[in-house]
Short mmCIF file of C-alpha atoms in Angstrom, two decimals:
data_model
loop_
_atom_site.label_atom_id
_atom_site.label_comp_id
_atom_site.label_asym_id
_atom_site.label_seq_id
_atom_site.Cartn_x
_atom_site.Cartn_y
_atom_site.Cartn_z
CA UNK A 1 -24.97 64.03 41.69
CA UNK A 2 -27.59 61.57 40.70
CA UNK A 3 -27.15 61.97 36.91
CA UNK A 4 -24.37 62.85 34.66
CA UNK A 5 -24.14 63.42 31.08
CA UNK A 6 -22.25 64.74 28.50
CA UNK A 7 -21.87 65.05 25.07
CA UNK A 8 -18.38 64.58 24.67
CA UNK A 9 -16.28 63.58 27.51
CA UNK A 10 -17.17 63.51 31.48
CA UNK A 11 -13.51 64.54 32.41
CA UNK A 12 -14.12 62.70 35.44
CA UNK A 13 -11.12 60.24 36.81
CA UNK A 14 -13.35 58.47 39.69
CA UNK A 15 -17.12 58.17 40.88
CA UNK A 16 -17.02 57.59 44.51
CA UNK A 17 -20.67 58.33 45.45
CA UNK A 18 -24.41 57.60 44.59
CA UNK A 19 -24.05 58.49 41.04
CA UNK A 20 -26.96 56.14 39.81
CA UNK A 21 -27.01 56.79 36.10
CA UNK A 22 -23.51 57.91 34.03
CA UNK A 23 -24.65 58.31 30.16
CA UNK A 24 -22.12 59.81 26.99
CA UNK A 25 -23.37 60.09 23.70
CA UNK A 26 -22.45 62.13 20.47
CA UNK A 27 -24.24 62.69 16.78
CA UNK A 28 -21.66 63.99 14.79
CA UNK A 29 -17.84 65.08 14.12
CA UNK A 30 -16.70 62.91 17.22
CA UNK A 31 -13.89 60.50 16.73
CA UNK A 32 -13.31 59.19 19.95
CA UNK A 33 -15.55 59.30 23.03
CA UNK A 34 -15.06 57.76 26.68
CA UNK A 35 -16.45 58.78 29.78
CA UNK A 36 -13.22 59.32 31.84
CA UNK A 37 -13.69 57.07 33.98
CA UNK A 38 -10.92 54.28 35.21
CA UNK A 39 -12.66 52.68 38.20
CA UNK A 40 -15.96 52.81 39.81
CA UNK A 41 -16.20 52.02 43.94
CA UNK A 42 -19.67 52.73 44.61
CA UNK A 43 -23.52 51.75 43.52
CA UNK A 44 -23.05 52.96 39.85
CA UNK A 45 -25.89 50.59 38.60
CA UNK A 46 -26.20 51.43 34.59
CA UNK A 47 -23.27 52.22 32.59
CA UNK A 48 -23.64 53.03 28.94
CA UNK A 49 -21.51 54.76 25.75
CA UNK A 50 -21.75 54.49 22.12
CA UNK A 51 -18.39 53.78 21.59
CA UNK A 52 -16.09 53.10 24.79
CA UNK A 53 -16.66 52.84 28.63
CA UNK A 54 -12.61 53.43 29.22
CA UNK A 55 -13.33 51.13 32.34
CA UNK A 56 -10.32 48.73 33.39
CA UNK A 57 -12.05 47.35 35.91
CA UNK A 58 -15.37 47.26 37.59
CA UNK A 59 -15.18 46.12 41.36
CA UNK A 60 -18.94 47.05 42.72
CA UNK A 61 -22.22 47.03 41.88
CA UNK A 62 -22.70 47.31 38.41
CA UNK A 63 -25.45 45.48 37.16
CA UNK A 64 -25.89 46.26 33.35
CA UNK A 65 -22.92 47.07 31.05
CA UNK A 66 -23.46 47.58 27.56
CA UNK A 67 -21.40 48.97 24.57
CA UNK A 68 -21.85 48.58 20.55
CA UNK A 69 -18.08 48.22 20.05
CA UNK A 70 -16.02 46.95 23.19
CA UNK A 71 -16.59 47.29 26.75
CA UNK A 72 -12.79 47.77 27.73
CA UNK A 73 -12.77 45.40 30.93
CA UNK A 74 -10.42 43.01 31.27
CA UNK A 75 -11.91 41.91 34.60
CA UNK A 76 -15.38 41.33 36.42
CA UNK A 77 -14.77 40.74 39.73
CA UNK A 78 -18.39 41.43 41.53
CA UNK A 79 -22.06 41.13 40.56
CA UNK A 80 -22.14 42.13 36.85
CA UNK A 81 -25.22 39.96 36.21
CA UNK A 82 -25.42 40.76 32.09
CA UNK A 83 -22.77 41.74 29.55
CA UNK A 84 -23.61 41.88 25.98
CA UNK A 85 -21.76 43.41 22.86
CA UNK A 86 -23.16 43.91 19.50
CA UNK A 87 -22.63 45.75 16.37
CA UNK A 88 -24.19 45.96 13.20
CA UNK A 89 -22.04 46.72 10.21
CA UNK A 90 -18.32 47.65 9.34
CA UNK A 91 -16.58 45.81 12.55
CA UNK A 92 -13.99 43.15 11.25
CA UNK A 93 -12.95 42.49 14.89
CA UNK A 94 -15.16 42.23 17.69
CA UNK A 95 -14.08 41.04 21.33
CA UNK A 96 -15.71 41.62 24.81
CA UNK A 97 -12.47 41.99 26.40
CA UNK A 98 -12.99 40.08 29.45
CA UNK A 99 -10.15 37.95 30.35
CA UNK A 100 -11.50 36.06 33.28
CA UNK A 101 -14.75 36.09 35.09
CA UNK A 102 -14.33 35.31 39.02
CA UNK A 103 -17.84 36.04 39.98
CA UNK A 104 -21.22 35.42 39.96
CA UNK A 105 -21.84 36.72 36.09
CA UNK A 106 -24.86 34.59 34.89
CA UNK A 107 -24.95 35.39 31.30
CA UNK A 108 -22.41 36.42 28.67
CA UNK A 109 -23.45 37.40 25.32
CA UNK A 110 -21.97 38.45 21.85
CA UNK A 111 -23.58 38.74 18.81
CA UNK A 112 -23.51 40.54 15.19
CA UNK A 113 -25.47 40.61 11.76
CA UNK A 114 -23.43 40.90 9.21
CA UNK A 115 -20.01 41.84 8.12
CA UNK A 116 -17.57 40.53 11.07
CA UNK A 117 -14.44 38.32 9.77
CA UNK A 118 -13.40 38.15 13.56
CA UNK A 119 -15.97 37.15 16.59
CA UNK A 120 -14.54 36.33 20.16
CA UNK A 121 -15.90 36.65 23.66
CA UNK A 122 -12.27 37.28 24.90
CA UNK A 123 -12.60 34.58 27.91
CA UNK A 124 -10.07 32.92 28.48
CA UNK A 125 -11.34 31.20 32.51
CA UNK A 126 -14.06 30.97 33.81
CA UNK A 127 -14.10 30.17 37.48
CA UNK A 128 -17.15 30.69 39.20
CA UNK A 129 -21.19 30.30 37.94
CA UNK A 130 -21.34 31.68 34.50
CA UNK A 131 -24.24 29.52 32.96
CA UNK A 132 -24.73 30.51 29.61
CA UNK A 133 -22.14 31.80 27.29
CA UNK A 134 -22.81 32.77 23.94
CA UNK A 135 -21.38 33.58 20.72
CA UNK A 136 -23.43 34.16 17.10
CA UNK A 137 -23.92 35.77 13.87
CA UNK A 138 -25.70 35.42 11.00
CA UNK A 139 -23.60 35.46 8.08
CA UNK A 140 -20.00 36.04 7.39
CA UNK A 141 -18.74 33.19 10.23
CA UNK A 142 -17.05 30.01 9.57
CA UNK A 143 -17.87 27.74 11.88
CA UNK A 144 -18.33 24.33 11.88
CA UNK A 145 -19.36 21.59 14.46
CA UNK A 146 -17.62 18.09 14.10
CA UNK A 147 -19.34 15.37 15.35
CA UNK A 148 -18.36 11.04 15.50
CA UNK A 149 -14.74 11.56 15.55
CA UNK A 150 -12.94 10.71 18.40
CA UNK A 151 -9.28 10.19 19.21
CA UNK A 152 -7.99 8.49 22.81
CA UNK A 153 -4.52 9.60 23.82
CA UNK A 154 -4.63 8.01 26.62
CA UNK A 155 -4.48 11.27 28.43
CA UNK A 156 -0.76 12.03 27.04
CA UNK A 157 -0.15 14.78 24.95
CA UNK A 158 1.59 13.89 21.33
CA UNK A 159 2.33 14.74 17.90
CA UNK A 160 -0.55 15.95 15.75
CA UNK A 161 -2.33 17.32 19.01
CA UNK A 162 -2.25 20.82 18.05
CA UNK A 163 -3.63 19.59 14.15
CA UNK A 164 -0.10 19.84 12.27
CA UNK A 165 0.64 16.59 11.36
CA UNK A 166 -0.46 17.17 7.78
CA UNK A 167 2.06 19.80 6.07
CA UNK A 168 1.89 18.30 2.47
CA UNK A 169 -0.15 20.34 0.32
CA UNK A 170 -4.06 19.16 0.55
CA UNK A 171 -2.82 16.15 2.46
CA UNK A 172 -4.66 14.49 5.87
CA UNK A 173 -3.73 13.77 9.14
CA UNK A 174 -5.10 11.84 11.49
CA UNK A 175 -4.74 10.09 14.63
CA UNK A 176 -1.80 10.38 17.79
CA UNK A 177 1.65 11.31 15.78
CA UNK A 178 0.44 10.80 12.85
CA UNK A 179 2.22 12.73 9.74
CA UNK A 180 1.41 13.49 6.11
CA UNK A 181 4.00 15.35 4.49
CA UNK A 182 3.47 14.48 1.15
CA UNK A 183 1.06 16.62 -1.41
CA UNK A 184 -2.75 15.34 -1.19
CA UNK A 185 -1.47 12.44 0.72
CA UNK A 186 -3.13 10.74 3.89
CA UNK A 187 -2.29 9.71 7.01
CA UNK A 188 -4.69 7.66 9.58
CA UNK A 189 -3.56 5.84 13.00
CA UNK A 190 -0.78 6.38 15.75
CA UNK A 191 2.40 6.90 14.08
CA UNK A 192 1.23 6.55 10.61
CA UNK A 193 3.67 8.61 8.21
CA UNK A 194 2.67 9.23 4.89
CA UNK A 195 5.65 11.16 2.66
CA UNK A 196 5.40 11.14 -0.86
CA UNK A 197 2.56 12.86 -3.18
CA UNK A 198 -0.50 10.56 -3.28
CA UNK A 199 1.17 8.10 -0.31
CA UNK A 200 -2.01 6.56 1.74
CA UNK A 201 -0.62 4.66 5.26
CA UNK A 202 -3.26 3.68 7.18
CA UNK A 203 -2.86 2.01 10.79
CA UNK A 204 0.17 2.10 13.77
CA UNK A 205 3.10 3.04 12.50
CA UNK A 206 2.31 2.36 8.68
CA UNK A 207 4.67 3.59 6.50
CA UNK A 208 4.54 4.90 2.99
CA UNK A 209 7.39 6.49 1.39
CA UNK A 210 7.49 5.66 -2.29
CA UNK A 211 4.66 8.18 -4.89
CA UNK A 212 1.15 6.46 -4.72
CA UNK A 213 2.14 4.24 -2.25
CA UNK A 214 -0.02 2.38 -0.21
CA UNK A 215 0.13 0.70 3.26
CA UNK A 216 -2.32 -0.18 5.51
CA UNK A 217 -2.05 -2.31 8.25
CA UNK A 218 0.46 -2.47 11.67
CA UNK A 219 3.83 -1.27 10.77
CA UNK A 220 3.52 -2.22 6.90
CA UNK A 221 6.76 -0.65 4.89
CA UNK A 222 5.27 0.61 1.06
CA UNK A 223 8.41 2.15 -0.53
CA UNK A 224 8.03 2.89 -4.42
CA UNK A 225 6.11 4.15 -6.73
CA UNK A 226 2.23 2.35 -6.48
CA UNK A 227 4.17 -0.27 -4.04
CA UNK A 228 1.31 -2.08 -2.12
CA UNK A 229 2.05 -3.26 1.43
CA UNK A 230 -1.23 -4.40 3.09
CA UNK A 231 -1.27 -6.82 6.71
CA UNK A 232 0.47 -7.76 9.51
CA UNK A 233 2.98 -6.25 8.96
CA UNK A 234 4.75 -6.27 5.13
CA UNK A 235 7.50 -4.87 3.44
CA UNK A 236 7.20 -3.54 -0.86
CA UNK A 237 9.81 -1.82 -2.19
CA UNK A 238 10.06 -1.07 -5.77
CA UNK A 239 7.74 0.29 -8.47
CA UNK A 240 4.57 -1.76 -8.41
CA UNK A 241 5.95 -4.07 -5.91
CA UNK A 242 3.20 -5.99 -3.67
CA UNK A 243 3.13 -7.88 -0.47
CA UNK A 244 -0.15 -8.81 1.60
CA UNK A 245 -0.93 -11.36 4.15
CA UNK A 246 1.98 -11.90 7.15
CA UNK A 247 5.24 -11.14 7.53
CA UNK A 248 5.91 -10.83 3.47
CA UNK A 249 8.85 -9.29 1.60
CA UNK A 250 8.44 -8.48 -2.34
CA UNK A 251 11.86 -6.33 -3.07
CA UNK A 252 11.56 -5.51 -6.58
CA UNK A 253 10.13 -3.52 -9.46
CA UNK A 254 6.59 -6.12 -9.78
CA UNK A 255 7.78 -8.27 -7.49
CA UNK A 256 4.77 -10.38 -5.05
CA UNK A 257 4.85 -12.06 -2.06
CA UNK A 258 1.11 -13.06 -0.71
CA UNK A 259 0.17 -15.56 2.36
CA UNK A 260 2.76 -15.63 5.06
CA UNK A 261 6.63 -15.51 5.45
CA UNK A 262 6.90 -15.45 1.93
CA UNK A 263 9.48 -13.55 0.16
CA UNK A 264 9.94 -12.24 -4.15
CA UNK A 265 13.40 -11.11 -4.40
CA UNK A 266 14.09 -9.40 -8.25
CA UNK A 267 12.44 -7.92 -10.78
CA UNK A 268 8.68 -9.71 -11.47
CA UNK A 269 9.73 -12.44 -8.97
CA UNK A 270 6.33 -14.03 -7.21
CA UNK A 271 6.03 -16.00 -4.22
CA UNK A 272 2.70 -17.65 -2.96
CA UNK A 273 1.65 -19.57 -0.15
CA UNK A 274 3.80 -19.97 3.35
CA UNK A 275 7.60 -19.79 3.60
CA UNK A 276 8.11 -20.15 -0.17
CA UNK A 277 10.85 -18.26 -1.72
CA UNK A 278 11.24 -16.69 -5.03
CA UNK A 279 14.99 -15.44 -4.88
CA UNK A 280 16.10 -14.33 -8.19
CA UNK A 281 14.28 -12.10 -11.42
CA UNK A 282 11.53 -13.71 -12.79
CA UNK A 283 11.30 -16.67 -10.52
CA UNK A 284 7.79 -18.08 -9.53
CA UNK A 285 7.68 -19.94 -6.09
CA UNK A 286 4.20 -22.10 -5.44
CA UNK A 287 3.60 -23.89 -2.13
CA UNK A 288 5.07 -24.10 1.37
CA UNK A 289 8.22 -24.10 1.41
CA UNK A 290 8.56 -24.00 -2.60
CA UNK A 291 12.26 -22.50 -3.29
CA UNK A 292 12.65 -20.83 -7.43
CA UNK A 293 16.79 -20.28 -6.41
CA UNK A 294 17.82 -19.29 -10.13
CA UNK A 295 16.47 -16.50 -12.93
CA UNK A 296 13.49 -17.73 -14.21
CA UNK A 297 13.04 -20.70 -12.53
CA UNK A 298 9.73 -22.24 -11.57
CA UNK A 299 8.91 -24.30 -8.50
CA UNK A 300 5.74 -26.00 -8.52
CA UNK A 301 3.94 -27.30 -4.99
CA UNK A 302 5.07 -27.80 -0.94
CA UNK A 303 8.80 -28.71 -0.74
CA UNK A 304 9.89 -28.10 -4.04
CA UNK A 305 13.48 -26.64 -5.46
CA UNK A 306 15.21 -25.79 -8.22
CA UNK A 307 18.71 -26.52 -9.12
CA UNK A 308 20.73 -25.33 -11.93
CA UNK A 309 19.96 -26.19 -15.66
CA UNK A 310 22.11 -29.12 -17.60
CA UNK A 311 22.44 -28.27 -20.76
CA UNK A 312 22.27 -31.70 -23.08
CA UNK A 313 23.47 -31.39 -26.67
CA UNK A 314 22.93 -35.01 -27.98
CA UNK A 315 23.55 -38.62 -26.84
CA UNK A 316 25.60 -41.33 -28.35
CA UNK A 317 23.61 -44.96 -28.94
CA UNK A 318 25.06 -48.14 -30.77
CA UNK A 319 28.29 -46.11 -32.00
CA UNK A 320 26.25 -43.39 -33.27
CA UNK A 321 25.58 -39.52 -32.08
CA UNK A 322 22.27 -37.66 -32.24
CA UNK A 323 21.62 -34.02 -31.77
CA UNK A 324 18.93 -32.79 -29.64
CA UNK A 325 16.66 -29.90 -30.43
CA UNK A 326 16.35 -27.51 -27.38
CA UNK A 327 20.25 -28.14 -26.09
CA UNK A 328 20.48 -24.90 -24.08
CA UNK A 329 18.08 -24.69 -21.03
CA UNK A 330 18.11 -21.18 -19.06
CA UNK A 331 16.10 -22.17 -15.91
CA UNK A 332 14.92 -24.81 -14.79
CA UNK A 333 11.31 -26.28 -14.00
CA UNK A 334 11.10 -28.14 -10.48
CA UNK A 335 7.58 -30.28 -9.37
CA UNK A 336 9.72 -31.90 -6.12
CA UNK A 337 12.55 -32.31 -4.86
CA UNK A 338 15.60 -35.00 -4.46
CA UNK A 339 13.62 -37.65 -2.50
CA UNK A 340 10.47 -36.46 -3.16
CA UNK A 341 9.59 -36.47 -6.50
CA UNK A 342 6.22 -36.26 -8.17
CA UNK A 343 4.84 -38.03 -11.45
CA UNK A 344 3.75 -35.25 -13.95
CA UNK A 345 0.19 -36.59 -15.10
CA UNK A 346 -2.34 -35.86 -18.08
CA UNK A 347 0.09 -34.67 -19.98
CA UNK A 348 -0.64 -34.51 -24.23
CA UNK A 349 1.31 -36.10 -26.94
CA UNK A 350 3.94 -33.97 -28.17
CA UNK A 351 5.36 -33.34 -31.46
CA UNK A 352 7.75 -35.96 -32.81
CA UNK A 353 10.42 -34.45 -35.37
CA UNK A 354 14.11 -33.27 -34.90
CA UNK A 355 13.40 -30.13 -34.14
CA UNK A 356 10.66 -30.77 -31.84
CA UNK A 357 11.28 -29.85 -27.74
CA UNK A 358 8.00 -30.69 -26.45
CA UNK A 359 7.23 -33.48 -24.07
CA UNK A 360 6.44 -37.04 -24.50
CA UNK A 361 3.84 -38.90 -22.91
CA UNK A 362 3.68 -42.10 -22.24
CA UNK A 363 1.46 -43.82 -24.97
CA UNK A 364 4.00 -42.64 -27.73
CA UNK A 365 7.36 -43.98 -25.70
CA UNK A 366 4.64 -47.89 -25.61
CA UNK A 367 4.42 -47.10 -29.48
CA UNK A 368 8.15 -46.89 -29.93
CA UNK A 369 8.63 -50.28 -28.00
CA UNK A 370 6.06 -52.12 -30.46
CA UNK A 371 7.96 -50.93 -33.35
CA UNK A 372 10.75 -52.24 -31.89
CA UNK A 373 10.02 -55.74 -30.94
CA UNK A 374 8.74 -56.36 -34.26
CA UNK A 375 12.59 -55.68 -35.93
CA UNK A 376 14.11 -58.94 -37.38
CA UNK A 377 17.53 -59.34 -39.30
CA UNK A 378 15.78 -62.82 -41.15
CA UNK A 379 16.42 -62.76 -44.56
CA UNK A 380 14.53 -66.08 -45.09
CA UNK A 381 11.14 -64.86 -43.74
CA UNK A 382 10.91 -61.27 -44.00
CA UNK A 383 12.85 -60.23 -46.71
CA UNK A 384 11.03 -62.13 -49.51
CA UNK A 385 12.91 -59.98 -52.56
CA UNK A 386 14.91 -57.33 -53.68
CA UNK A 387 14.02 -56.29 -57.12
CA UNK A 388 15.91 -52.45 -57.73
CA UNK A 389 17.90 -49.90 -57.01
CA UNK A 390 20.05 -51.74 -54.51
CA UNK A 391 23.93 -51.13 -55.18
CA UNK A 392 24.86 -53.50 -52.48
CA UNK A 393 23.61 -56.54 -49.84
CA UNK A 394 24.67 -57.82 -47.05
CA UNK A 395 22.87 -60.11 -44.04
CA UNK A 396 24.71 -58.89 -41.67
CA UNK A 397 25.96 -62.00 -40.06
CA UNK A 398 29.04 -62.67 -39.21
CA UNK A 399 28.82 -66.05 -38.16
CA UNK A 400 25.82 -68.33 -36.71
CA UNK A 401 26.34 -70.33 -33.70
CA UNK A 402 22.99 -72.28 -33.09
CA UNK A 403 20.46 -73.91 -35.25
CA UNK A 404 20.30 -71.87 -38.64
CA UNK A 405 18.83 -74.42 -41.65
CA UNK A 406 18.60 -72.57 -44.12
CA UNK A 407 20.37 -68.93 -44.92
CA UNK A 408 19.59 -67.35 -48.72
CA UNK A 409 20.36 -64.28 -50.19
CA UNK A 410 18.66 -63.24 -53.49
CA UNK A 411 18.38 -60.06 -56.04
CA UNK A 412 17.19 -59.95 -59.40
CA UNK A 413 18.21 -57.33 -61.16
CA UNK A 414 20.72 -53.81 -60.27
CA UNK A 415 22.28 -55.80 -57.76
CA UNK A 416 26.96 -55.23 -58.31
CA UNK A 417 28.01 -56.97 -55.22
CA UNK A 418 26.10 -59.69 -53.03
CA UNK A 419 27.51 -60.95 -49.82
CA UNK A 420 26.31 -63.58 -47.15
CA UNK A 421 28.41 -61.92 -44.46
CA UNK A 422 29.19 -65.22 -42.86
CA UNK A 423 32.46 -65.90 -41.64
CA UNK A 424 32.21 -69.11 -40.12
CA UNK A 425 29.60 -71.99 -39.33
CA UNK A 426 29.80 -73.54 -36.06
CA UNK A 427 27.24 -75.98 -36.40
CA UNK A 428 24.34 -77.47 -38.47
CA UNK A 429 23.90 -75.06 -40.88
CA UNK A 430 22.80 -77.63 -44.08
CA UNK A 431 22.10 -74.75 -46.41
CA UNK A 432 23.40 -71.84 -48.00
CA UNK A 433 22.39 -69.82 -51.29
CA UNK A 434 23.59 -67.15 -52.69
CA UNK A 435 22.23 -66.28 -56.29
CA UNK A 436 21.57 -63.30 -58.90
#
């Protein structure tokens, strides 16, 4: 039998002979068509249905194979030379069905117009000299080529290999074991781990865990809201907290720690420069090796610390006691340290009154020392009269030992009780007047 054809089903199990030509085809009113046949041995050379060739296999000489919805096969193990499946409209899936190819099949073709959600060429190996293999459609395909991005595993398998690293909602993955779990966060480098909403951590093994966090760099620790850890590597924890540079540790809501091996312990503590320390809330550190040890404190430039505050209340001079203004110090300002003090220069005159706590500069202290060298307890020279409103007078002397010629006393009017003050003369005193 040299042709065969049928309009709805050959009935035939096998073709073992010269059948050159095997053709099905229906118009109307036929679900399901196949020609019947489950193998084909001999020089078959043009196979062809409208809806299913019912072939598992296909082990001769088939040269052309062509079907508009699936060809069946889930093998080609000979010299099928084309294969090509296409539809038009109204398919959702479309596959070729071809698991393998082990021979010398040159081309390999699926296509479509419009209207498929689903387009595979159902290879899974190939192993011998298919050349071209294609796969297109017009409209209705999302695909997408992605080109300049590269990862190097180093040919070992890891996490984020099979593209699940980011499980946060709208977050981003990227890189060897890299992990975004919180929502629209973002995660770039080998091992970075980004888990709270917003958190970015970019670089090996970066870590942020607080909301909004942010750390980029090698193994940099952000934990807290908006906490900022960016270098080699850092540690921020607490709201707001921020540490850049080397080897820095700000632990606190605010706190800072920027340049290298520096480290803000408390609320708004800030530590800048290398090795300084900032170790209680609301302590500023400035310079290597500056140390702000209490609340509040503040120590200025390399090498300097902070003690304790001493709280002064007043001083006692000549028999008498003053208050001071200001007698209850909280922190303490430091500009050195025992043995290696600094002079605080350039500094403006302060306000002079009791109440008054700001500094003193030298030019007013040199105006203080004029006054005093100019005091003088003569009553000869510089007190020349007394004319009112004086209830009593005394010198002040209570004896005079040296060379005194001439002591005098004198009032005019108002004056109820007048006194020299002398209780003894020791030597040449020749005269002394006391009148009113």
């Amino acid at each position: 039998v040299a042709s065969l054809s049928t309009s709805t089903s050959t009935g035939l199990s096998s073709a073992n002979s010269s059948i050159t030509s095997l053709s099905t085809s229906t118009s109307t009113g036929i679900s399901s068509l196949s020609t019947g046949l489950s193998s084909t041995n001999s020089s078959v050379t043009s196979l062809s249905t409208s809806t299913s060739t019912g072939l598992s296999s296909a082990n001769s000489s088939i040269t052309s194979l062509s079907t508009s919805t699936s060809t069946g096969l889930s093998s080609a193990n000979s010299s099928i030379t084309s294969l090509s499946t296409s539809t038009s409209t109204g398919i959702s899936s479309l596959s070729t069905g071809l698991s393998s190819t082990n021979s010398t099949i040159v081309s390999l073709s699926t296509s479509t117009s419009t209207g498929i959600g689903s387009l595979s060429t159902g290879l899974s190996a190939t192993n011998s000299s298919v050349t071209s293999l294609s796969t297109s459609t017009s409209t209705a395909i999302n695909a997408a080529k992605t080109h300049y991005y590269s990862v190097n595993d180093n040919g070992t398998q890891q996490g984020n290999y099979a593209n699940d690293g980011a499980t946060g909602i709208n977050s981003l993955a990227a890189g060897t074991n890299a992990s975004a779990s919180g929502a629209s966060s973002v995660a770039v480098g080998d091992g970075s781990n980004a888990q709270s909403d917003g958190a970015v951590a970019i670089g090996k093994n970066a870590l942020a865990t607080g909301g909004k966090a942010v750390s980029i760099g090698v193994a940099n620790t952000a934990s807290g809201d908006g906490a900022v850890a960016i270098g080699d590597p850092n540690v921020a924890t607490g709201t707001g907290a921020v540490a850049m540079g080397a080897n820095n540790t700000a632990n606190g809501n605010g706190a800072v720690a920027l340049g290298n091996a520096n480290t803000a312990s408390g609320d708004g503590a800030l530590a800048l420069g290398n090795g300084s320390t900032a170790a209680a809330a609301g302590s500023l550190a400035f310079g290597s090796n500056a140390i702000a040890s209490n609340v509040n404190d503040v120590a200025l430039g390399t090498g300097s610390i902070t003690a304790a505050p001493n709280p002064t209340s007043g001083a006692t001079i000549g028999g008498v006691t003053y208050s001071f203004a200001g007698a209850n110090p909280t922190s303490v300002v430091s500009v050195g340290a025992p043995g290696a003090e600094r002079q605080i220069v350039n500094v403006a005159a302060g306000r002079i009154s009791a109440t008054s706590t700001d500094a003193i500069n030298g030019s007013q202290l040199n105006t203080t020392n004029q006054a005093l060298n100019s005091l003088s307890t003569s009553t000869a020279s510089n007190i020349s009269s007394l004319s009112t409103g004086i209830g009593s007078l005394s010198t002040g002397l209570s004896s005079t030992n040296s060379t005194v010629a001439s002591l005098s006393t004198s009032t005019s009017t108002s004056i109820s009780s007048l006194s020299t003050g002398l209780n003894s003369t020791n030597n040449n005193l020749t005269s002394l007047s006391t009148s009113t």
